[in-house]
Amino acid sequence: DSRTLFFELSHCDDNDEWLTVFRSKHVDNNLNPIWDAVAVSMDRLCRNDRDMPIRVSVRDFQENGNHRDMGQFETSVSGLIEAHMGDNDDDLITFILKENGEPVGQVLVAEASIDDGDACTVKEMDNKPSTGDGATTKLCEMAESIIPQRPPSPISSTHNAPPTTRPTFIDYIQGGADLNMCIAIDFSDSNGVMGDPSCLHHLHPPASGKRNGYEKAIEAVVNIVTKYDSDQLIPVWGFGARFNKKLQNCFQIGGKPELKGIDEVVEGYRDVFSWGIKMSSPSVLNEVIGNAAAYARKEEKEAFDKGEQSYTILLLLTDGAFDYEDEAKVAIQEASNSPLSIILLGIGDKDFSLMQYLDDFMDADDTQYRDVTQFVECRKYENDESQLTSAIFEEIPDQLVDYFYGKGIMPNPPIVMDEEEDGNKDEEVNDASTTDYLNSISGLMSLLNCKCSKC
């Protein structure tokens, strides 16, 4: 089966609504997944109450963010720990996944513990089919470790060791490496109150010609990125809004998976406010970052199948306030193993210290993770598109090369752009859009003055 399954952990918030506090990595093409052990803060998961109800939901990943529910069950941290305390596999407690009250499968917990920081050994279990009447064979197996403030181990690469000669950003681009863009927009309540002119999302009448801070940033970045995105199709997601009786921290904007050009993106953004949304909190970054990483991996695979290369840039527009910074850090660390860079674009003039922290922590911690973040404060470049372009793309050349070179992936042979004697383009680049794209990249490198430190 082609399903791509992951699980989510939730607890009830102060409004008695289930709030997702953790999302696992995806397991592709498998209805019997075995998930890796994960580390979740006790405060984050259950507010340090072992008996607080928590919900475990299994979902099927969809690129548009409308993930399919595959079943869920409720338990507690105490329940997870008790589930694997038997002396052998036959003593393990099986949790029954239910959808609309009907059993659809089961989950086995291989190991669950509260640890003061020591490493956790995960015991893998054999799947046990559900024997309940009417149950379908949708088997899941979860290895769960609950450890206060402990991030997961670095993701190791299975690619070959890097070649001895490091290529440059220009080498990859001249070989046809494609840059893809995606955008995430912050709709949390820290942006202000809708209807108040000081709100960063305040919508002016179209005839006024006025734009709010997000519209200005959207128009600027879309105008910039479409010059360097060869198909000019951009997935756009929102986070931090409450609608359909649920806090949504990753939802599709624009009614389709990808939008084309400034007009479609701005129209999709403004249309969100006709849904009856409520700007809410907490504002959580890990879901949109995880979605962008999955999108980047999908684009890379599709390019690889055609003998091409692909790299994705997430432009995350926010007022700078967000919750659960530890989970955001873990999401960024996990995304570092994907062909992805994350540009944190600060909107307005609030405190951006958390954004700067996310930009700096990878270097400060001296971890084994690839640096993938860059913070840009938009108001500093409000009237200078070339400087905003330079700021957005300042670290991307190094980050792209670090990813491909670290995986042992060398550039493809250069695309030839010489003209033949009869004045026609070489047959390898007879598509005008390819020529325009390469010319745009050439212009970008001139603007950056080749800031790639290894170029």
Short mmCIF file of C-alpha atoms in Angstrom, two decimals, residues 22-431:
data_model
loop_
_atom_site.label_atom_id
_atom_site.label_comp_id
_atom_site.label_asym_id
_atom_site.label_seq_id
_atom_site.Cartn_x
_atom_site.Cartn_y
_atom_site.Cartn_z
CA PHE A 22 4.02 16.01 18.94
CA ARG A 23 4.14 14.55 15.43
CA SER A 24 6.35 11.60 14.50
CA LYS A 25 8.39 11.10 11.37
CA HIS A 26 6.63 9.42 8.45
CA VAL A 27 7.00 5.76 7.49
CA ASP A 28 6.44 5.38 3.75
CA ASN A 29 4.51 2.67 1.92
CA ASN A 30 3.77 0.52 4.95
CA LEU A 31 0.53 -0.33 6.77
CA ASN A 32 2.62 -2.07 9.44
CA PRO A 33 5.05 0.70 10.41
CA ILE A 34 7.65 0.53 13.17
CA TRP A 35 8.39 4.06 14.32
CA ASP A 36 11.67 5.06 15.88
CA ALA A 37 11.83 5.96 19.56
CA VAL A 38 11.00 9.59 20.18
CA ALA A 39 11.72 11.99 23.04
CA VAL A 40 8.94 14.23 24.34
CA SER A 41 9.09 16.70 27.21
CA MET A 42 6.83 15.61 30.09
CA ASP A 43 5.70 19.20 30.54
CA ARG A 44 4.85 19.44 26.87
CA LEU A 45 3.11 16.07 26.70
CA CYS A 46 1.08 15.98 29.90
CA ARG A 47 2.05 19.00 32.03
CA ASN A 48 4.03 16.62 34.24
CA ASP A 49 0.86 14.68 35.18
CA ARG A 50 1.42 11.00 34.40
CA ASP A 51 -2.31 10.27 34.62
CA MET A 52 -3.45 13.14 32.38
CA PRO A 53 -5.38 11.75 29.37
CA ILE A 54 -3.42 11.82 26.12
CA ARG A 55 -4.55 10.80 22.66
CA VAL A 56 -2.51 8.84 20.12
CA SER A 57 -3.70 9.32 16.53
CA VAL A 58 -2.38 7.49 13.47
CA ARG A 59 -2.69 9.49 10.24
CA ASP A 60 -1.94 9.08 6.54
CA PHE A 61 0.20 11.96 5.25
CA GLN A 62 -1.23 14.07 2.40
CA GLU A 63 0.83 16.69 0.56
CA ASN A 64 -1.94 19.31 0.82
CA GLY A 65 -1.93 19.11 4.62
CA ASN A 66 -5.38 17.42 4.82
CA HIS A 67 -4.03 14.24 6.40
CA ARG A 68 -6.37 11.23 6.65
CA ASP A 69 -7.29 9.86 10.06
CA MET A 70 -6.47 6.15 10.37
CA GLY A 71 -7.63 5.64 13.96
CA GLN A 72 -6.85 6.74 17.50
CA PHE A 73 -6.88 5.68 21.15
CA GLU A 74 -6.66 7.43 24.49
CA THR A 75 -4.36 6.55 27.36
CA SER A 76 -1.89 8.31 29.69
CA VAL A 77 1.84 8.26 30.32
CA SER A 78 1.18 5.73 33.10
CA GLY A 79 -0.82 3.67 30.60
CA LEU A 80 2.02 3.70 28.07
CA ILE A 81 4.53 2.60 30.71
CA GLU A 82 2.23 -0.16 31.95
CA ALA A 83 1.67 -1.38 28.38
CA HIS A 84 5.10 -2.99 28.07
CA MET A 85 5.87 -4.10 31.64
CA GLY A 86 5.26 -7.81 31.01
CA ASP A 87 8.06 -10.38 31.09
CA ASN A 88 7.51 -11.44 27.47
CA ASP A 89 5.78 -10.28 24.32
CA ASP A 90 2.57 -12.15 25.15
CA ASP A 91 2.13 -10.00 28.27
CA LEU A 92 2.15 -6.73 26.33
CA ILE A 93 -1.00 -4.61 26.34
CA THR A 94 -2.46 -3.95 22.90
CA PHE A 95 -4.10 -0.58 22.27
CA ILE A 96 -7.04 -0.76 19.86
CA LEU A 97 -7.17 1.89 17.15
CA LYS A 98 -10.72 3.09 16.55
CA GLU A 99 -12.27 5.24 13.84
CA ASN A 100 -15.85 6.43 14.35
CA GLY A 101 -16.10 4.03 17.26
CA GLU A 102 -15.16 0.98 15.19
CA PRO A 103 -11.91 -1.00 15.71
CA VAL A 104 -9.60 -0.65 12.71
CA GLY A 105 -6.29 -2.00 14.02
CA GLN A 106 -3.95 -2.05 16.97
CA VAL A 107 -0.80 -0.49 18.36
CA LEU A 108 1.91 -2.20 20.39
CA VAL A 109 4.20 -0.07 22.55
CA ALA A 110 7.69 -1.54 22.38
CA GLU A 111 9.06 0.59 25.21
CA ALA A 112 7.99 3.62 27.24
CA SER A 113 9.88 5.15 30.14
CA ILE A 114 10.49 8.35 32.00
CA ASP A 115 14.21 8.94 31.90
CA ASP A 116 16.34 11.56 33.60
CA GLY A 117 18.41 11.93 30.44
CA ASP A 118 20.11 8.56 29.93
CA ALA A 119 19.81 6.84 26.58
CA CYS A 120 16.76 4.64 26.09
CA THR A 121 16.97 1.16 24.59
CA VAL A 122 14.07 0.40 22.26
CA LYS A 123 12.80 -3.15 21.96
CA GLU A 124 11.26 -3.96 18.59
CA MET A 125 8.07 -6.01 18.64
CA ASP A 126 6.37 -8.34 16.18
CA ASN A 127 3.04 -7.13 14.82
CA LYS A 128 -0.02 -8.79 16.31
CA PRO A 129 -3.12 -8.80 14.11
CA SER A 130 -6.40 -7.62 15.56
CA THR A 131 -8.92 -10.42 16.01
CA GLY A 132 -11.92 -8.26 16.87
CA ASP A 133 -15.00 -8.78 14.77
CA GLY A 134 -15.10 -6.46 11.78
CA ALA A 135 -11.57 -5.17 12.37
CA THR A 136 -9.44 -4.57 9.33
CA THR A 137 -5.78 -5.46 9.18
CA LYS A 138 -4.24 -2.03 9.75
CA LEU A 139 -1.38 -2.84 12.06
CA CYS A 140 0.84 -0.29 13.71
CA GLU A 141 3.72 -0.68 16.09
CA MET A 142 5.03 2.24 18.07
CA ALA A 143 8.28 2.55 20.02
CA GLU A 144 7.70 5.43 22.44
CA SER A 145 10.15 6.90 24.92
CA ILE A 146 9.11 9.84 27.10
CA ILE A 147 12.24 11.66 28.21
CA PRO A 148 12.29 15.20 29.67
CA GLN A 149 13.92 17.74 27.31
CA ARG A 150 15.91 15.17 25.32
CA PRO A 151 16.22 15.72 21.55
CA PRO A 152 16.45 12.76 19.16
CA SER A 153 19.81 11.58 17.90
CA PRO A 154 21.17 13.11 14.68
CA ILE A 155 19.87 11.52 11.52
CA SER A 156 22.67 9.57 9.92
CA SER A 157 23.13 9.58 6.17
CA THR A 158 23.08 6.36 4.19
CA HIS A 159 24.74 7.95 1.17
CA ASN A 160 28.33 7.49 0.19
CA ALA A 161 31.06 9.57 1.80
CA PRO A 162 31.60 12.98 0.19
CA PRO A 163 34.08 13.23 -2.67
CA THR A 164 37.37 14.91 -1.90
CA THR A 165 36.79 17.97 -4.13
CA ARG A 166 33.94 20.17 -2.93
CA PRO A 167 31.74 21.54 -5.75
CA THR A 168 30.28 25.05 -5.70
CA PHE A 169 26.70 26.33 -5.72
CA ILE A 170 27.23 27.46 -9.32
CA ASP A 171 28.29 23.92 -10.29
CA TYR A 172 24.96 22.51 -9.08
CA ILE A 173 22.87 25.28 -10.64
CA GLN A 174 24.69 25.02 -13.98
CA GLY A 175 23.98 21.28 -13.81
CA GLY A 176 20.26 22.04 -13.67
CA ALA A 177 19.59 21.74 -9.93
CA ASP A 178 16.11 23.18 -9.41
CA LEU A 179 15.15 25.54 -6.57
CA ASN A 180 11.61 25.02 -5.25
CA MET A 181 9.85 27.44 -2.92
CA CYS A 182 7.11 27.03 -0.31
CA ILE A 183 5.58 29.59 2.06
CA ALA A 184 4.15 29.35 5.60
CA ILE A 185 2.15 32.24 7.13
CA ASP A 186 1.61 32.92 10.84
CA PHE A 187 -2.07 33.46 11.82
CA SER A 188 -1.56 33.32 15.60
CA ASP A 189 -3.13 35.82 18.01
CA SER A 190 0.20 37.52 18.76
CA ASN A 191 -0.31 39.33 15.43
CA GLY A 192 -3.05 41.45 17.02
CA VAL A 193 -6.85 41.63 16.95
CA MET A 194 -8.65 41.52 13.59
CA GLY A 195 -10.45 44.81 13.00
CA ASP A 196 -7.79 46.77 14.84
CA PRO A 197 -5.74 48.81 12.32
CA SER A 198 -2.60 47.94 14.28
CA CYS A 199 -3.11 44.21 13.61
CA LEU A 200 -0.46 42.86 11.27
CA HIS A 201 -3.26 41.03 9.39
CA HIS A 202 -5.59 44.07 9.14
CA LEU A 203 -7.23 43.95 5.70
CA HIS A 204 -7.63 47.28 3.95
CA PRO A 205 -10.33 47.68 1.26
CA PRO A 206 -8.82 46.68 -2.12
CA ALA A 207 -9.69 50.09 -3.59
CA SER A 208 -7.54 51.83 -0.96
CA GLY A 209 -4.35 50.42 -2.42
CA LYS A 210 -3.04 49.86 1.12
CA ARG A 211 -1.48 46.57 2.18
CA ASN A 212 -0.78 45.11 5.59
CA GLY A 213 2.62 43.88 6.71
CA TYR A 214 2.03 40.30 5.55
CA GLU A 215 0.72 41.37 2.14
CA LYS A 216 3.77 43.55 1.59
CA ALA A 217 6.07 40.70 2.57
CA ILE A 218 4.14 38.15 0.48
CA GLU A 219 4.31 40.35 -2.62
CA ALA A 220 8.01 41.02 -2.08
CA VAL A 221 9.07 37.40 -1.49
CA VAL A 222 6.82 35.92 -4.21
CA ASN A 223 8.18 38.46 -6.69
CA ILE A 224 11.68 37.42 -5.65
CA VAL A 225 11.31 33.65 -5.44
CA THR A 226 9.38 33.14 -8.67
CA LYS A 227 12.47 34.37 -10.52
CA TYR A 228 14.43 31.40 -9.18
CA ASP A 229 11.69 28.72 -9.02
CA SER A 230 11.60 27.15 -12.49
CA ASP A 231 7.91 26.12 -12.47
CA GLN A 232 6.84 29.13 -10.35
CA LEU A 233 4.32 26.96 -8.44
CA ILE A 234 4.38 27.54 -4.69
CA PRO A 235 2.70 25.53 -1.90
CA VAL A 236 1.33 27.95 0.72
CA TRP A 237 0.37 26.88 4.26
CA GLY A 238 -0.93 28.66 7.33
CA PHE A 239 -0.51 27.99 11.05
CA GLY A 240 -1.78 29.34 14.36
CA ALA A 241 -5.49 29.68 13.38
CA ARG A 242 -8.51 28.06 15.01
CA PHE A 243 -11.37 26.87 12.79
CA ASN A 244 -13.54 23.77 12.46
CA LYS A 245 -13.36 23.62 16.28
CA LYS A 246 -9.65 22.85 16.19
CA LEU A 247 -6.35 24.69 16.39
CA GLN A 248 -4.71 24.33 12.98
CA ASN A 249 -0.94 24.56 12.84
CA CYS A 250 -0.58 23.45 9.22
CA PHE A 251 -3.38 24.08 6.74
CA GLN A 252 -3.49 24.61 3.00
CA ILE A 253 -4.09 28.10 1.61
CA GLY A 254 -5.62 28.82 -1.78
CA GLY A 255 -7.80 25.75 -2.38
CA LYS A 256 -5.12 23.78 -4.22
CA PRO A 257 -1.70 22.30 -3.38
CA GLU A 258 0.29 24.95 -5.29
CA LEU A 259 -0.38 28.58 -6.26
CA LYS A 260 1.11 30.48 -9.18
CA GLY A 261 2.25 34.07 -8.94
CA ILE A 262 1.62 37.01 -6.62
CA ASP A 263 -2.08 37.37 -7.44
CA GLU A 264 -2.97 33.77 -6.54
CA VAL A 265 -0.93 33.82 -3.32
CA VAL A 266 -2.36 37.16 -2.12
CA GLU A 267 -5.89 36.09 -3.08
CA GLY A 268 -5.44 32.81 -1.19
CA TYR A 269 -4.11 34.67 1.85
CA ARG A 270 -7.02 37.14 1.96
CA ASP A 271 -9.54 34.36 1.40
CA VAL A 272 -8.47 32.66 4.66
CA PHE A 273 -10.27 35.38 6.64
CA SER A 274 -13.59 34.50 4.97
CA TRP A 275 -13.45 31.03 6.58
CA GLY A 276 -14.44 32.39 9.98
CA ILE A 277 -11.03 31.70 11.48
CA LYS A 278 -9.93 32.92 14.89
CA MET A 279 -6.30 33.86 15.31
CA SER A 280 -5.25 31.72 18.21
CA SER A 281 -2.44 30.11 20.18
CA PRO A 282 -0.23 28.31 20.84
CA SER A 283 1.70 29.05 17.69
CA VAL A 284 3.65 25.91 16.80
CA LEU A 285 6.27 25.77 14.05
CA ASN A 286 7.15 22.08 13.99
CA GLU A 287 4.17 21.01 11.83
CA VAL A 288 4.82 23.40 8.92
CA ILE A 289 8.55 22.69 9.12
CA GLY A 290 7.86 18.94 9.00
CA ASN A 291 5.45 19.43 6.09
CA ALA A 292 8.04 21.47 4.19
CA ALA A 293 10.68 18.79 4.80
CA ALA A 294 8.33 16.10 3.46
CA TYR A 295 7.57 18.26 0.41
CA ALA A 296 11.31 18.77 -0.18
CA ARG A 297 11.95 15.01 -0.03
CA LYS A 298 9.09 14.35 -2.47
CA GLU A 299 10.43 16.91 -4.93
CA GLU A 300 13.93 15.45 -4.60
CA LYS A 301 12.67 11.93 -5.31
CA GLU A 302 10.71 13.04 -8.36
CA ALA A 303 13.76 14.88 -9.67
CA PHE A 304 16.03 11.91 -8.94
CA ASP A 305 13.74 9.59 -10.92
CA LYS A 306 14.34 11.87 -13.94
CA GLY A 307 18.08 12.11 -13.37
CA GLU A 308 17.77 15.65 -12.00
CA GLN A 309 18.37 17.43 -8.68
CA SER A 310 16.03 19.48 -6.50
CA TYR A 311 16.39 21.72 -3.42
CA THR A 312 13.58 23.49 -1.52
CA ILE A 313 13.43 26.79 0.37
CA LEU A 314 10.75 27.38 3.04
CA LEU A 315 9.89 31.05 3.54
CA LEU A 316 8.25 31.22 7.01
CA LEU A 317 6.49 34.57 7.60
CA THR A 318 5.89 35.33 11.29
CA ASP A 319 5.64 38.17 13.80
CA GLY A 320 8.37 36.41 15.79
CA ALA A 321 6.32 34.95 18.66
CA PHE A 322 5.86 31.19 18.91
CA ASP A 323 5.52 28.47 21.53
CA TYR A 324 7.42 25.28 22.34
CA GLU A 325 10.86 26.29 21.13
CA ASP A 326 12.32 22.88 22.03
CA GLU A 327 9.93 21.18 19.60
CA ALA A 328 10.80 23.78 16.95
CA LYS A 329 14.49 23.00 17.45
CA VAL A 330 13.87 19.27 17.05
CA ALA A 331 11.84 19.89 13.86
CA ILE A 332 14.69 21.97 12.43
CA GLN A 333 17.24 19.31 13.38
CA GLU A 334 15.16 16.62 11.67
CA ALA A 335 14.65 18.85 8.61
CA SER A 336 18.42 19.24 8.31
CA ASN A 337 18.51 15.76 6.76
CA SER A 338 16.19 16.92 3.97
CA PRO A 339 17.06 19.07 0.91
CA LEU A 340 15.63 22.15 2.65
CA SER A 341 16.59 25.63 3.84
CA ILE A 342 14.34 27.61 6.20
CA ILE A 343 14.17 31.40 5.88
CA LEU A 344 12.54 32.98 8.95
CA LEU A 345 11.00 36.26 7.76
CA GLY A 346 10.13 38.65 10.60
CA ILE A 347 6.99 40.75 9.95
CA GLY A 348 6.36 43.99 11.87
CA ASP A 349 8.54 45.45 14.59
CA LYS A 350 8.09 43.11 17.58
CA ASP A 351 10.72 41.15 19.50
CA PHE A 352 12.54 38.78 17.13
CA SER A 353 14.91 37.29 19.70
CA LEU A 354 13.37 33.81 19.32
CA MET A 355 13.81 33.99 15.55
CA GLN A 356 17.44 34.98 15.98
CA TYR A 357 17.86 32.12 18.45
CA LEU A 358 16.54 29.60 15.89
CA ASP A 359 18.97 31.07 13.37
CA ASP A 360 21.94 30.73 15.72
CA PHE A 361 21.38 27.62 17.85
CA MET A 362 22.74 25.07 15.36
CA ASP A 363 26.10 26.82 15.24
CA ALA A 364 26.09 27.64 18.96
CA ASP A 365 25.41 24.03 19.94
CA ASP A 366 28.14 22.78 17.59
CA THR A 367 25.92 19.82 16.73
CA GLN A 368 26.30 17.28 13.97
CA TYR A 369 23.29 18.79 12.20
CA ARG A 370 23.48 20.80 9.00
CA ASP A 371 22.72 24.51 9.44
CA VAL A 372 19.47 25.17 7.53
CA THR A 373 18.07 28.41 9.03
CA GLN A 374 18.44 32.11 8.25
CA PHE A 375 16.57 34.99 9.94
CA VAL A 376 15.66 38.11 7.94
CA GLU A 377 13.84 41.12 9.41
CA CYS A 378 11.69 42.37 6.52
CA ARG A 379 11.23 45.99 7.63
CA LYS A 380 14.96 46.63 7.26
CA TYR A 381 14.62 46.07 3.51
CA GLU A 382 11.09 47.42 2.95
CA ASN A 383 12.11 49.73 0.11
CA ASP A 384 15.02 47.78 -1.34
CA GLU A 385 14.12 44.54 -3.12
CA SER A 386 17.68 43.79 -4.18
CA GLN A 387 18.91 43.95 -0.58
CA LEU A 388 15.98 41.80 0.59
CA THR A 389 16.86 39.26 -2.11
CA SER A 390 20.47 39.28 -0.98
CA ALA A 391 19.45 38.81 2.66
CA ILE A 392 17.08 35.92 1.86
CA PHE A 393 19.59 34.05 -0.26
CA GLU A 394 22.71 34.91 1.73
CA GLU A 395 23.27 31.44 3.27
CA ILE A 396 21.45 29.26 0.74
CA PRO A 397 24.47 28.63 -1.53
CA ASP A 398 26.45 27.08 1.33
CA GLN A 399 23.42 25.21 2.69
CA LEU A 400 22.62 23.66 -0.69
CA VAL A 401 26.20 22.57 -1.27
CA ASP A 402 26.46 21.24 2.31
CA TYR A 403 23.41 19.04 1.70
CA PHE A 404 24.39 17.55 -1.67
CA TYR A 405 28.10 17.28 -0.92
CA GLY A 406 27.40 15.74 2.49
CA LYS A 407 25.31 13.06 0.76
CA GLY A 408 28.02 12.37 -1.79
CA ILE A 409 25.85 13.82 -4.58
CA MET A 410 27.91 15.59 -7.22
CA PRO A 411 26.54 18.15 -9.72
CA ASN A 412 25.13 16.97 -13.03
CA PRO A 413 27.06 17.96 -16.16
CA PRO A 414 26.54 21.63 -17.06
CA ILE A 415 23.62 22.52 -19.31
CA VAL A 416 25.13 23.91 -22.50
CA MET A 417 23.96 27.41 -23.47
CA ASP A 418 26.27 28.09 -26.42
CA GLU A 419 24.71 29.20 -29.69
CA GLU A 420 25.35 27.23 -32.84
CA GLU A 421 26.63 28.85 -35.99
CA ASP A 422 23.11 29.13 -37.46
CA GLY A 423 22.08 31.27 -34.49
CA ASN A 424 19.90 28.64 -32.81
CA LYS A 425 20.33 27.57 -29.20
CA ASP A 426 22.02 24.27 -28.53
CA GLU A 427 19.41 21.51 -28.52
CA GLU A 428 20.03 20.84 -24.84
CA VAL A 429 18.51 24.20 -23.91
CA ASN A 430 15.94 24.87 -26.61
CA ASP A 431 13.34 25.66 -23.94
#
